[in-house]
Coordinates of C-alpha atoms in Angstrom, one line a residue:
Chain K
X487 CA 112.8 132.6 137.6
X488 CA 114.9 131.8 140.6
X489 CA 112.7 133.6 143.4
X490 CA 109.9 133.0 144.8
X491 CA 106.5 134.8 144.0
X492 CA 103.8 136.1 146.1
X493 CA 100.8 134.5 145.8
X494 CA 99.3 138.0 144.3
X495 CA 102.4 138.2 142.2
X496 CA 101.9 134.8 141.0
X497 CA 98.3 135.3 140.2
X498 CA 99.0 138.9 138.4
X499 CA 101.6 136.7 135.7
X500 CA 98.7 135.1 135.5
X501 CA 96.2 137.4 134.5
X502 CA 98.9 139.1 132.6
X503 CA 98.8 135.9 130.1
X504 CA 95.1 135.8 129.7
X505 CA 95.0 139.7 128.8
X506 CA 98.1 139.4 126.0
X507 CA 97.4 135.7 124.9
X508 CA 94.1 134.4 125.5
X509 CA 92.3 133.9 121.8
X510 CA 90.4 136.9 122.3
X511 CA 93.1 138.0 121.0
X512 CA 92.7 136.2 117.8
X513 CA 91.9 137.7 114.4
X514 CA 89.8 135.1 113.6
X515 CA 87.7 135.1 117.2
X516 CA 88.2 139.0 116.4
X517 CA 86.2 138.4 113.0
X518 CA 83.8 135.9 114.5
X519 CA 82.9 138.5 116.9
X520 CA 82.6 141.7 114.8
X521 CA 80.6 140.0 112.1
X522 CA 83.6 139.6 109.5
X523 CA 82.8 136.0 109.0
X524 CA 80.8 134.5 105.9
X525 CA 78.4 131.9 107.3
X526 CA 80.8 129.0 105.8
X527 CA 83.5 130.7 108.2
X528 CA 81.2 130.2 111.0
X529 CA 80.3 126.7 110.6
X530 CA 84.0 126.1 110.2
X531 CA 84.5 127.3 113.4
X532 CA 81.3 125.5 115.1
X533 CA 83.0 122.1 113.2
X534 CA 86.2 122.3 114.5
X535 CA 85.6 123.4 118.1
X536 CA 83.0 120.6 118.6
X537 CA 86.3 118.4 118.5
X538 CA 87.6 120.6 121.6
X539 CA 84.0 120.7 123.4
X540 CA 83.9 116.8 123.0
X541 CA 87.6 116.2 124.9
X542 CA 87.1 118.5 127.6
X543 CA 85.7 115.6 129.7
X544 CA 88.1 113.5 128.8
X545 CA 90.9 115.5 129.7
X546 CA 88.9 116.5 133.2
X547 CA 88.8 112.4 134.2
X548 CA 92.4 112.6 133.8
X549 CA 92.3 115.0 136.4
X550 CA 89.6 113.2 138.4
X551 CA 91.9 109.8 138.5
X552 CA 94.8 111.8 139.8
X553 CA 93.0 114.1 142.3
X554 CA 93.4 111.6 145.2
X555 CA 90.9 112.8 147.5
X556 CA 86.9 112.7 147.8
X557 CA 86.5 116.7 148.2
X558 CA 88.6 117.2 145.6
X559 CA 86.8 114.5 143.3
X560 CA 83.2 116.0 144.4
X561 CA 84.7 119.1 143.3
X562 CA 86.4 118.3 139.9
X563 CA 83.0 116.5 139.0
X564 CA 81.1 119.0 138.3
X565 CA 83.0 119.6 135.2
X566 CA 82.4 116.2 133.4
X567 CA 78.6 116.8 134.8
X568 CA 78.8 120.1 133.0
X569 CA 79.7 119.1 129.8
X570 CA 78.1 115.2 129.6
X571 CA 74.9 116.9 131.2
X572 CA 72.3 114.8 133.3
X573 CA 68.9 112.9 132.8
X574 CA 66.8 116.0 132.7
X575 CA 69.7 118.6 131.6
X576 CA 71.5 119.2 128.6
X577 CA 75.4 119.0 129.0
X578 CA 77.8 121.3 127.3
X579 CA 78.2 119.0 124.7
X580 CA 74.9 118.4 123.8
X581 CA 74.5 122.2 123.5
X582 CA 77.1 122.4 121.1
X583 CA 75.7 120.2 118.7
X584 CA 72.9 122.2 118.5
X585 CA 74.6 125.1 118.3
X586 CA 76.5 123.7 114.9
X587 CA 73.3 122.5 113.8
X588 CA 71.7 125.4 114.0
X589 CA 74.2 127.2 112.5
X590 CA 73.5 124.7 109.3
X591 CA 75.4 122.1 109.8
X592 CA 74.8 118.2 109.9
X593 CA 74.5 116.6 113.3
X594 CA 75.9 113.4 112.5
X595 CA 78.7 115.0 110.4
X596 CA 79.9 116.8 113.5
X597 CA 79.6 113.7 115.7
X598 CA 82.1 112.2 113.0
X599 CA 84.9 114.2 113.6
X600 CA 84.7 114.0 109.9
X601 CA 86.5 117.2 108.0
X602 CA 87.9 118.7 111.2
X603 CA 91.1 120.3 109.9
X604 CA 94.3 117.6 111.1
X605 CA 95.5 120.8 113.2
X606 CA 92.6 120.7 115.3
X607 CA 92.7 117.4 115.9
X608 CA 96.7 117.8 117.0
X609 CA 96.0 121.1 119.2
X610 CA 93.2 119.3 121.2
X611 CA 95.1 115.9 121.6
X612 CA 98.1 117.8 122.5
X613 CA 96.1 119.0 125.6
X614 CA 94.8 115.8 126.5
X615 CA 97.7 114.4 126.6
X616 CA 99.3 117.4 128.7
X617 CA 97.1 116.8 131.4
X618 CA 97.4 113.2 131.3
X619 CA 101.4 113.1 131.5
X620 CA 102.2 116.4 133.8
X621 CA 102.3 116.8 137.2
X622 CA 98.9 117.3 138.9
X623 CA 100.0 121.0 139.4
X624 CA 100.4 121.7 135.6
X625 CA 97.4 119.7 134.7
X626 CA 94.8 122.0 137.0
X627 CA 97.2 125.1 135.9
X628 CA 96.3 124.5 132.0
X629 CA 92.5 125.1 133.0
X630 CA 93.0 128.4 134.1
X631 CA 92.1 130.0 130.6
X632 CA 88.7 129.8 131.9
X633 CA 89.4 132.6 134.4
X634 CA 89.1 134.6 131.3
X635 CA 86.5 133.4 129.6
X636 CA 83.5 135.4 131.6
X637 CA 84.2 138.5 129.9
X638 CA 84.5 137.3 126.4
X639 CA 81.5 135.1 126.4
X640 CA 79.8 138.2 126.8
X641 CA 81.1 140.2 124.1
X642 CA 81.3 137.3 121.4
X643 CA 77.6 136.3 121.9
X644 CA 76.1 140.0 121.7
X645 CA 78.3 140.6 118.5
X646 CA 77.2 137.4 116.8
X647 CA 73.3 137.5 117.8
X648 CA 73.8 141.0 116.6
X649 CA 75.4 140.7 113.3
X650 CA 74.4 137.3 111.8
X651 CA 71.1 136.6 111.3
X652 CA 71.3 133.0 110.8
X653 CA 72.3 132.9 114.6
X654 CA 69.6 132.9 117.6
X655 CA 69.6 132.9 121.5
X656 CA 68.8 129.1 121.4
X657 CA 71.7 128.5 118.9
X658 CA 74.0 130.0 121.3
X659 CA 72.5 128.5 124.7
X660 CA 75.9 126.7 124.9
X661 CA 77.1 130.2 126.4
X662 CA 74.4 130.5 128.8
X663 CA 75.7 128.5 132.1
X664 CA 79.4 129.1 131.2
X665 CA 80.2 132.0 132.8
X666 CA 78.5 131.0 136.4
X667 CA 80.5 127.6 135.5
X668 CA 83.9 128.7 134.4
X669 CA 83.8 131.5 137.2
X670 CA 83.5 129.1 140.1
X671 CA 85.6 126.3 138.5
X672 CA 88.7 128.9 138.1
X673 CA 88.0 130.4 141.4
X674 CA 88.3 126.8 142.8
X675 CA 91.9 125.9 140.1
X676 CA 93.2 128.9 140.8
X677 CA 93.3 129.3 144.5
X678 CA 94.5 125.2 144.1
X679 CA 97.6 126.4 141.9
X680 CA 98.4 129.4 144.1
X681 CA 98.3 126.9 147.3
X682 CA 100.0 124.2 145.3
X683 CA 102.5 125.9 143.8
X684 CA 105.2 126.2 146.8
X685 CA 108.7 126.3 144.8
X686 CA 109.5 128.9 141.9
X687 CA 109.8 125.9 139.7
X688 CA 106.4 124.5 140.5
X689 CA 105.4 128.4 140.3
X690 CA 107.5 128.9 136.8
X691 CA 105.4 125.2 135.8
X692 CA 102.1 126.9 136.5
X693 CA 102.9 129.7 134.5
X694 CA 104.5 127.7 131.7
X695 CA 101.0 125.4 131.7
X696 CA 98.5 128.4 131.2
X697 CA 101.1 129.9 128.8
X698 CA 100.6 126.0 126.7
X699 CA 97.0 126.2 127.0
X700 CA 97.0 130.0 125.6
X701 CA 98.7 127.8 122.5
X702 CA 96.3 125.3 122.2
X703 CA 93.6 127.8 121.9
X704 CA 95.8 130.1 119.7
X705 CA 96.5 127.2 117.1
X706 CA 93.1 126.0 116.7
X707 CA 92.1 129.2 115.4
X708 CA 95.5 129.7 113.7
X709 CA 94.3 127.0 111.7
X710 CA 91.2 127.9 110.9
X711 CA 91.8 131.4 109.8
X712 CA 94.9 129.7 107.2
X713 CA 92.0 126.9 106.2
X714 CA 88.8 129.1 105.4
X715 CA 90.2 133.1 105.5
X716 CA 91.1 134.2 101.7
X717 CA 93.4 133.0 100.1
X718 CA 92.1 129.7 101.5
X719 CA 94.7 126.9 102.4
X720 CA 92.5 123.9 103.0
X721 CA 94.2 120.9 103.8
X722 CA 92.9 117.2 102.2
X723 CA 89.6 116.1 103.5
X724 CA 88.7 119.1 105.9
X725 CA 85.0 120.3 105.0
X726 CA 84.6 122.7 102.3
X727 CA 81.6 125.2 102.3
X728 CA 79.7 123.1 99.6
X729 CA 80.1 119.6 100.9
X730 CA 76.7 118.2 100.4
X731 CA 77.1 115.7 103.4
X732 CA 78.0 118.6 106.0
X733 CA 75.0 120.6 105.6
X734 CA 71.5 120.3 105.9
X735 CA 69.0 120.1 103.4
X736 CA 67.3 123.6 103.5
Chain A
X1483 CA 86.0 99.1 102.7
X1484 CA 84.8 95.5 102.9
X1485 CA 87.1 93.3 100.4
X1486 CA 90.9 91.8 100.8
X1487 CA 92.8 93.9 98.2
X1488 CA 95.7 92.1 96.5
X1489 CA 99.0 93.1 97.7
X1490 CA 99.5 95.1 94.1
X1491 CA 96.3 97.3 94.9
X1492 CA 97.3 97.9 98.5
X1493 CA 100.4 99.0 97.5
X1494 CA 99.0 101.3 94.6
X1495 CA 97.1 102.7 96.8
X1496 CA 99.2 103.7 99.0
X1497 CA 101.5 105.2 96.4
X1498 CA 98.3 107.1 95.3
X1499 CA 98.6 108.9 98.8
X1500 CA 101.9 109.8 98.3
X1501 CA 101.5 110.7 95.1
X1502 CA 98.5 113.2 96.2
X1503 CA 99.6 114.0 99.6
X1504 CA 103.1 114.1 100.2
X1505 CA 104.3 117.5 101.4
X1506 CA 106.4 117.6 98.0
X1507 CA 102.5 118.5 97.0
X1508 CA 102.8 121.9 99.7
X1509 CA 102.6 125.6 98.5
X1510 CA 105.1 126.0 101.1
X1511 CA 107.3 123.3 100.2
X1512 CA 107.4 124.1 96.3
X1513 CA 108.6 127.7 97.3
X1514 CA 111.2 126.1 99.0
X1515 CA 112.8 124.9 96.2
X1516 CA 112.0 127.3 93.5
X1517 CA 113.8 129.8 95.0
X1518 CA 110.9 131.8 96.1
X1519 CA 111.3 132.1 100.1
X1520 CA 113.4 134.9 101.9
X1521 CA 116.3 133.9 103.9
X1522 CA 114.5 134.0 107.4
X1523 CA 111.6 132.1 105.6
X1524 CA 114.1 129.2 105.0
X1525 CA 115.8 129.5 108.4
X1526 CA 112.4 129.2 109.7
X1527 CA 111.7 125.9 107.9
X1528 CA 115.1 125.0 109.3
X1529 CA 114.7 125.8 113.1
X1530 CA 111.2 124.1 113.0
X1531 CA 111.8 121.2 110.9
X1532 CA 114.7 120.0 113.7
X1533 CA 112.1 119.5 115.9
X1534 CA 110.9 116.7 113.5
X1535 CA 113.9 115.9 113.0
X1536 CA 114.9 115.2 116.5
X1537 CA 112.3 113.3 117.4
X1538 CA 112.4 110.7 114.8
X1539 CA 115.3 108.2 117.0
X1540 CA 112.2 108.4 119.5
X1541 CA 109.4 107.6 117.9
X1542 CA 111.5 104.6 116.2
X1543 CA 113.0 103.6 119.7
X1544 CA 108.8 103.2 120.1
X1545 CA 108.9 100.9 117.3
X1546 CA 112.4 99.0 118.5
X1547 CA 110.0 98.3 122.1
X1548 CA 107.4 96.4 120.1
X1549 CA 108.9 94.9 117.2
X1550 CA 109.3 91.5 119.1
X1551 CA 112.3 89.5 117.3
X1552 CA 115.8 89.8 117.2
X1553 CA 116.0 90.1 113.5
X1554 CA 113.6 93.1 113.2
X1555 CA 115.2 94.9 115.7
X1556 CA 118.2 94.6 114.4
X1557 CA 117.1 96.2 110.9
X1558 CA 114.7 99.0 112.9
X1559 CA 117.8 99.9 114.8
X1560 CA 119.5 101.1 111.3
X1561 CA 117.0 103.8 111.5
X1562 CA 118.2 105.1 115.1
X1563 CA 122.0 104.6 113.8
X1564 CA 121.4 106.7 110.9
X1565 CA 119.8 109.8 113.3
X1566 CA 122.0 109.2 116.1
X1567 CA 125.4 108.8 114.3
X1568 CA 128.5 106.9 115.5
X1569 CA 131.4 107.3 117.1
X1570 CA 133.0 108.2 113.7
X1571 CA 130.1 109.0 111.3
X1572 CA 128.3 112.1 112.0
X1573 CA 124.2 111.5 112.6
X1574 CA 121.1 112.8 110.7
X1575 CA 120.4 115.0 113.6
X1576 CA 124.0 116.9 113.8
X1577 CA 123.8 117.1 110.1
X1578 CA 120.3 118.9 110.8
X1579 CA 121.8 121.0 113.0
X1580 CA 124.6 122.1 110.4
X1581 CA 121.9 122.6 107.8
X1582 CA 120.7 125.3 110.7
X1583 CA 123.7 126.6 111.6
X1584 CA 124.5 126.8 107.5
X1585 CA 121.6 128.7 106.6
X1586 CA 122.7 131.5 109.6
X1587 CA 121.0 130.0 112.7
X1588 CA 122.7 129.5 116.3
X1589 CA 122.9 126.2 117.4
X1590 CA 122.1 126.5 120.8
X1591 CA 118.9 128.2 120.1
X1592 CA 117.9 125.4 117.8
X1593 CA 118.7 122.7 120.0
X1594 CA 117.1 124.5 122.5
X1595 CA 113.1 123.8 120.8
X1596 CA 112.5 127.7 122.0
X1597 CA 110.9 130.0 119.1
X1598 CA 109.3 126.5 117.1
X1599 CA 105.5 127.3 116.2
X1600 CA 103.3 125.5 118.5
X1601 CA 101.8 123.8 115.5
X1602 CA 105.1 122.0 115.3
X1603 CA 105.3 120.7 118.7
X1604 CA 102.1 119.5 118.3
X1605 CA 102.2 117.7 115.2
X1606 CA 105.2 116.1 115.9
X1607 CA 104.0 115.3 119.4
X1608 CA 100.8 113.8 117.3
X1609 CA 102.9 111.3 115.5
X1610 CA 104.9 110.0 118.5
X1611 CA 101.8 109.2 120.4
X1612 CA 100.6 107.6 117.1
X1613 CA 103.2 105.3 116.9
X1614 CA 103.2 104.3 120.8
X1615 CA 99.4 104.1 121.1
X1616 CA 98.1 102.8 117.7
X1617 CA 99.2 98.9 116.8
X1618 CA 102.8 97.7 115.7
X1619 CA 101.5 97.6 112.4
X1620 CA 100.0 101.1 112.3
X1621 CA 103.4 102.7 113.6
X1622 CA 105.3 100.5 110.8
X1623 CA 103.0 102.4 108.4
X1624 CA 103.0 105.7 109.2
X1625 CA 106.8 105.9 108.0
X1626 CA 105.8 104.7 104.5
X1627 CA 106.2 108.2 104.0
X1628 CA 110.0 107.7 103.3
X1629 CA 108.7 105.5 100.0
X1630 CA 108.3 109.2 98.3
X1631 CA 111.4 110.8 99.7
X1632 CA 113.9 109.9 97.8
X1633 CA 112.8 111.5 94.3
X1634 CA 111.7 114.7 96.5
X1635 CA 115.1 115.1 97.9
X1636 CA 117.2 115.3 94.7
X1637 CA 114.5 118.2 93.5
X1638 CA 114.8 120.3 96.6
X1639 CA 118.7 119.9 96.9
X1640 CA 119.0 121.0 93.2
X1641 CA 116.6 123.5 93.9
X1642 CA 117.9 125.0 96.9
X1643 CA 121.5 125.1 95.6
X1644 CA 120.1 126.7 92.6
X1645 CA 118.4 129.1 94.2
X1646 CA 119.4 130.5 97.2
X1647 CA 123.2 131.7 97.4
X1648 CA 123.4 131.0 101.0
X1649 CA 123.4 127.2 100.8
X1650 CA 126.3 125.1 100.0
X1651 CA 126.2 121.3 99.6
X1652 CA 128.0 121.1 102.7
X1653 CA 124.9 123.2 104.0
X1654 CA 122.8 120.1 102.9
X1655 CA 124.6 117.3 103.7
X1656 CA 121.8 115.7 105.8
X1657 CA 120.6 114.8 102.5
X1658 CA 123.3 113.0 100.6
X1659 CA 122.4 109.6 102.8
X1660 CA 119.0 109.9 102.8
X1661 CA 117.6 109.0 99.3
X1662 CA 119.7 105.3 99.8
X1663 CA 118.2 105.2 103.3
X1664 CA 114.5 105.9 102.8
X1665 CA 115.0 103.4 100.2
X1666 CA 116.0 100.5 102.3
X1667 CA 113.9 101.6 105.1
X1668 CA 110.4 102.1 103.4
X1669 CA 111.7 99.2 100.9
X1670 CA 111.8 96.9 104.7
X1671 CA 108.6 98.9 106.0
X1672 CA 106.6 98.6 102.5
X1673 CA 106.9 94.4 102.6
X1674 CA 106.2 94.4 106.5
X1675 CA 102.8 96.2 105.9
X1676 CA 101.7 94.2 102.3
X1677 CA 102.6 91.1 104.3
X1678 CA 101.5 91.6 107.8
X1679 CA 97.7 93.6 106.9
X1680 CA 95.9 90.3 106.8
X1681 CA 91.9 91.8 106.7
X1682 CA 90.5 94.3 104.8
X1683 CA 90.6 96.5 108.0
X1684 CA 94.3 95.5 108.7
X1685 CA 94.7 97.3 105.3
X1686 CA 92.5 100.4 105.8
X1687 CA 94.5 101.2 109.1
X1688 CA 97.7 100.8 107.1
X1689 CA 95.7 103.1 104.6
X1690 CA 94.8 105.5 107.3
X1691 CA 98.4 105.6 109.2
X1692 CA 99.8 106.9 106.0
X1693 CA 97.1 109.2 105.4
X1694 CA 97.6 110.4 109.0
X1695 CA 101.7 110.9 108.3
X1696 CA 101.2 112.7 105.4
X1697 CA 99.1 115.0 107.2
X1698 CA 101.4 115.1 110.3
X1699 CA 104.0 116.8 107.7
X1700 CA 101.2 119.0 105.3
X1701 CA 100.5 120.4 109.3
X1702 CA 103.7 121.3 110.0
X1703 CA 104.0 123.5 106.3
X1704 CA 100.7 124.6 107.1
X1705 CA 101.9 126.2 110.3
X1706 CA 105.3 127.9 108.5
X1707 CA 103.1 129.3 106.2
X1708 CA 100.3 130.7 107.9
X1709 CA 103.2 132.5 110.4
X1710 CA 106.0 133.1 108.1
X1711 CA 104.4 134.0 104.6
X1712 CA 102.8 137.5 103.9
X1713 CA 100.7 138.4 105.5
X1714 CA 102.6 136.8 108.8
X1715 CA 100.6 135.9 111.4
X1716 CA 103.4 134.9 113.8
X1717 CA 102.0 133.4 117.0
X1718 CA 103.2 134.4 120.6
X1719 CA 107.8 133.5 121.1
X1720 CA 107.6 131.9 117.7
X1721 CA 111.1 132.8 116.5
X1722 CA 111.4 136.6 114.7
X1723 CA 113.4 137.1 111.7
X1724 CA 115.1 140.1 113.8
X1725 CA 115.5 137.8 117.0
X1726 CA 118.9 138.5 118.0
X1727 CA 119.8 135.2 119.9
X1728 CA 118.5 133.3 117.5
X1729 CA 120.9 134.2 114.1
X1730 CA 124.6 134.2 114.1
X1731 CA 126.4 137.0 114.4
X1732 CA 127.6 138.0 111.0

């Protein structure tokens, strides 16, 4: 790209990534959504992506310690308040732990980190480190998968409350708050990258950093549908379906 | 683990890793060199495995920064010689290259990283930030992987020359130094670790580095087979069998 986009140009490449490549797209989010997954599939899933939930604060103070100004910081907050929660509210994180445990599995096992497949734990690292090394610009730019998220929240939680019945409302409370949250924290990113973003290579670096993100999404549930979808390809140590310490006693 | 293991068990068990873990162990590996991948199957094991490949001079150069002493710098640096290649002797990473170009790949798209799986970047990506971050003798460790190389090698080369009538020992000449390299590599590393892990959790994070390498390279077969093997699930500009820029023209 050698000219230089509009800002509604800029933000339509934008969109144009989250509608081909956000992990909507994914057969495995397709399955989770549509009821195609065993229970065992499902508590892969809520296993894994606890290791994702539990780095998204980490990866926001990375953003916090760069943002250089007190507006900005009162801003960025929110997120890290979001997820690590308060005295009298749960945090994002919390609510995920319930949402693996009440899909069966065993709260301290999650907390481990124990049996998360080595893929996961690459994918979700991989974007830590992103936003630790990048330019501040690239770093706010790999958040903006949450301007599609609002939509799909929707859709995955009706399909799963409606076709597994080992799932409830509560279970899935994680989802409640997200789409309020992630709406007005990409409203906030993305107006930052389109005013940020003043050369086509800083514009190109935006795109290139939501197109990264897109991947670390994508390989997590790559990863999952190789490890638990038949034929199964589970790698040493990731938790198996009938691993005794994973799931609670009935 | 709580007790000091004798430098004979420490060793044993690390060969038990290998002897369990090694990627020689890989569905995708053993098809390999049986004969039983297609062509663009093995050029896509080619194209991603440079990426490992090319990175390996920089995640010893980590090692070189910390290794303290004149004397094991100056046997380290053997490793970065042997990649990099001399004036007059050709380097592990132009003989990579060849092996590319051999098997029907162009070399400027392989040198270029574009079309790799994601899952590469990041598991390669995973194990130079391992050996930067973790301790000097963590990073030492996670090479012991080269202790199980050198019987793998001759297998695969026989295998592959066997096999597939596109490969030609000239194809695979990355390999002919490698089996007297690993040696006296892992050999140097393998003494380091038994002498320099001097608690019982000096030992389990030598242990554990191993562990982690092994699964650093399981990730990376993981990844060609989940995209490349029926039924493909090729993630988003990962390299095509029928990408034009990417094969030689006949």
């Amino acid at each position: 790209m050698t000219e230089m986009l509009s800002k509604a140009d800029l933000e339509a490449r934008l969109r144009e990534i989250g509608r081909t490549r956000y992990h909507s797209n994914h057969p495995f989010q397709i399955m989770l959504q549509e009821g195609r997954l065993s229970k065992p599939q499902v508590q892969a899933w809520a296993l894994n992506r606890y290791y994702y939930q539990s780095m998204i604060p980490v990866k926001d103070a990375h953003i916090l310690a760069r943002l250089g100004s007190v507006e900005l910081r009162r801003e960025w907050r929110e997120r890290i308040i979001d997820h690590d929660g308060t005295e009298t509210e749960r945090g994002g994180i919390v609510k995920w732990i319930a949402l693996a445990e009440g899909v069966g599995l065993d709260r301290d096992y999650v907390m481990s980190g124990k049996g998360i497949l080595p893929a996961t734990r690459f994918s979700v690292d991989a974007y830590v480190n992103f936003v630790r090394d990048r330019t501040l610009l690239e770093a706010i730019a790999s958040s903006l998968t949450e301007l599609f998220s609002p939509n799909v929240i929707g859709v995955r939680t009706k399909g799963m409350l409606e076709h597994y019945d080992f799932i409830t409302p509560e279970t899935l409370a994680y989802f409640d708050k997200r789409p309020v949250q992630a709406k007005r924290d990409s409203d906030f990113a993305l107006t930052y990258c389109l005013e940020n973003a003043r050369r086509p290579e800083e514009q190109q670096a935006v795109i290139d950093a939501l197109t990264f993100k897109c991947q670390v999404l994508w390989t997590q549930l790559d990863a999952l549908h190789h490890a638990y979808v038949e034929p199964r390809h589970l790698p040493f140590d990731a938790w198996a379906p009938d691993a005794a310490q994973a799931t609670k006693a009935a």
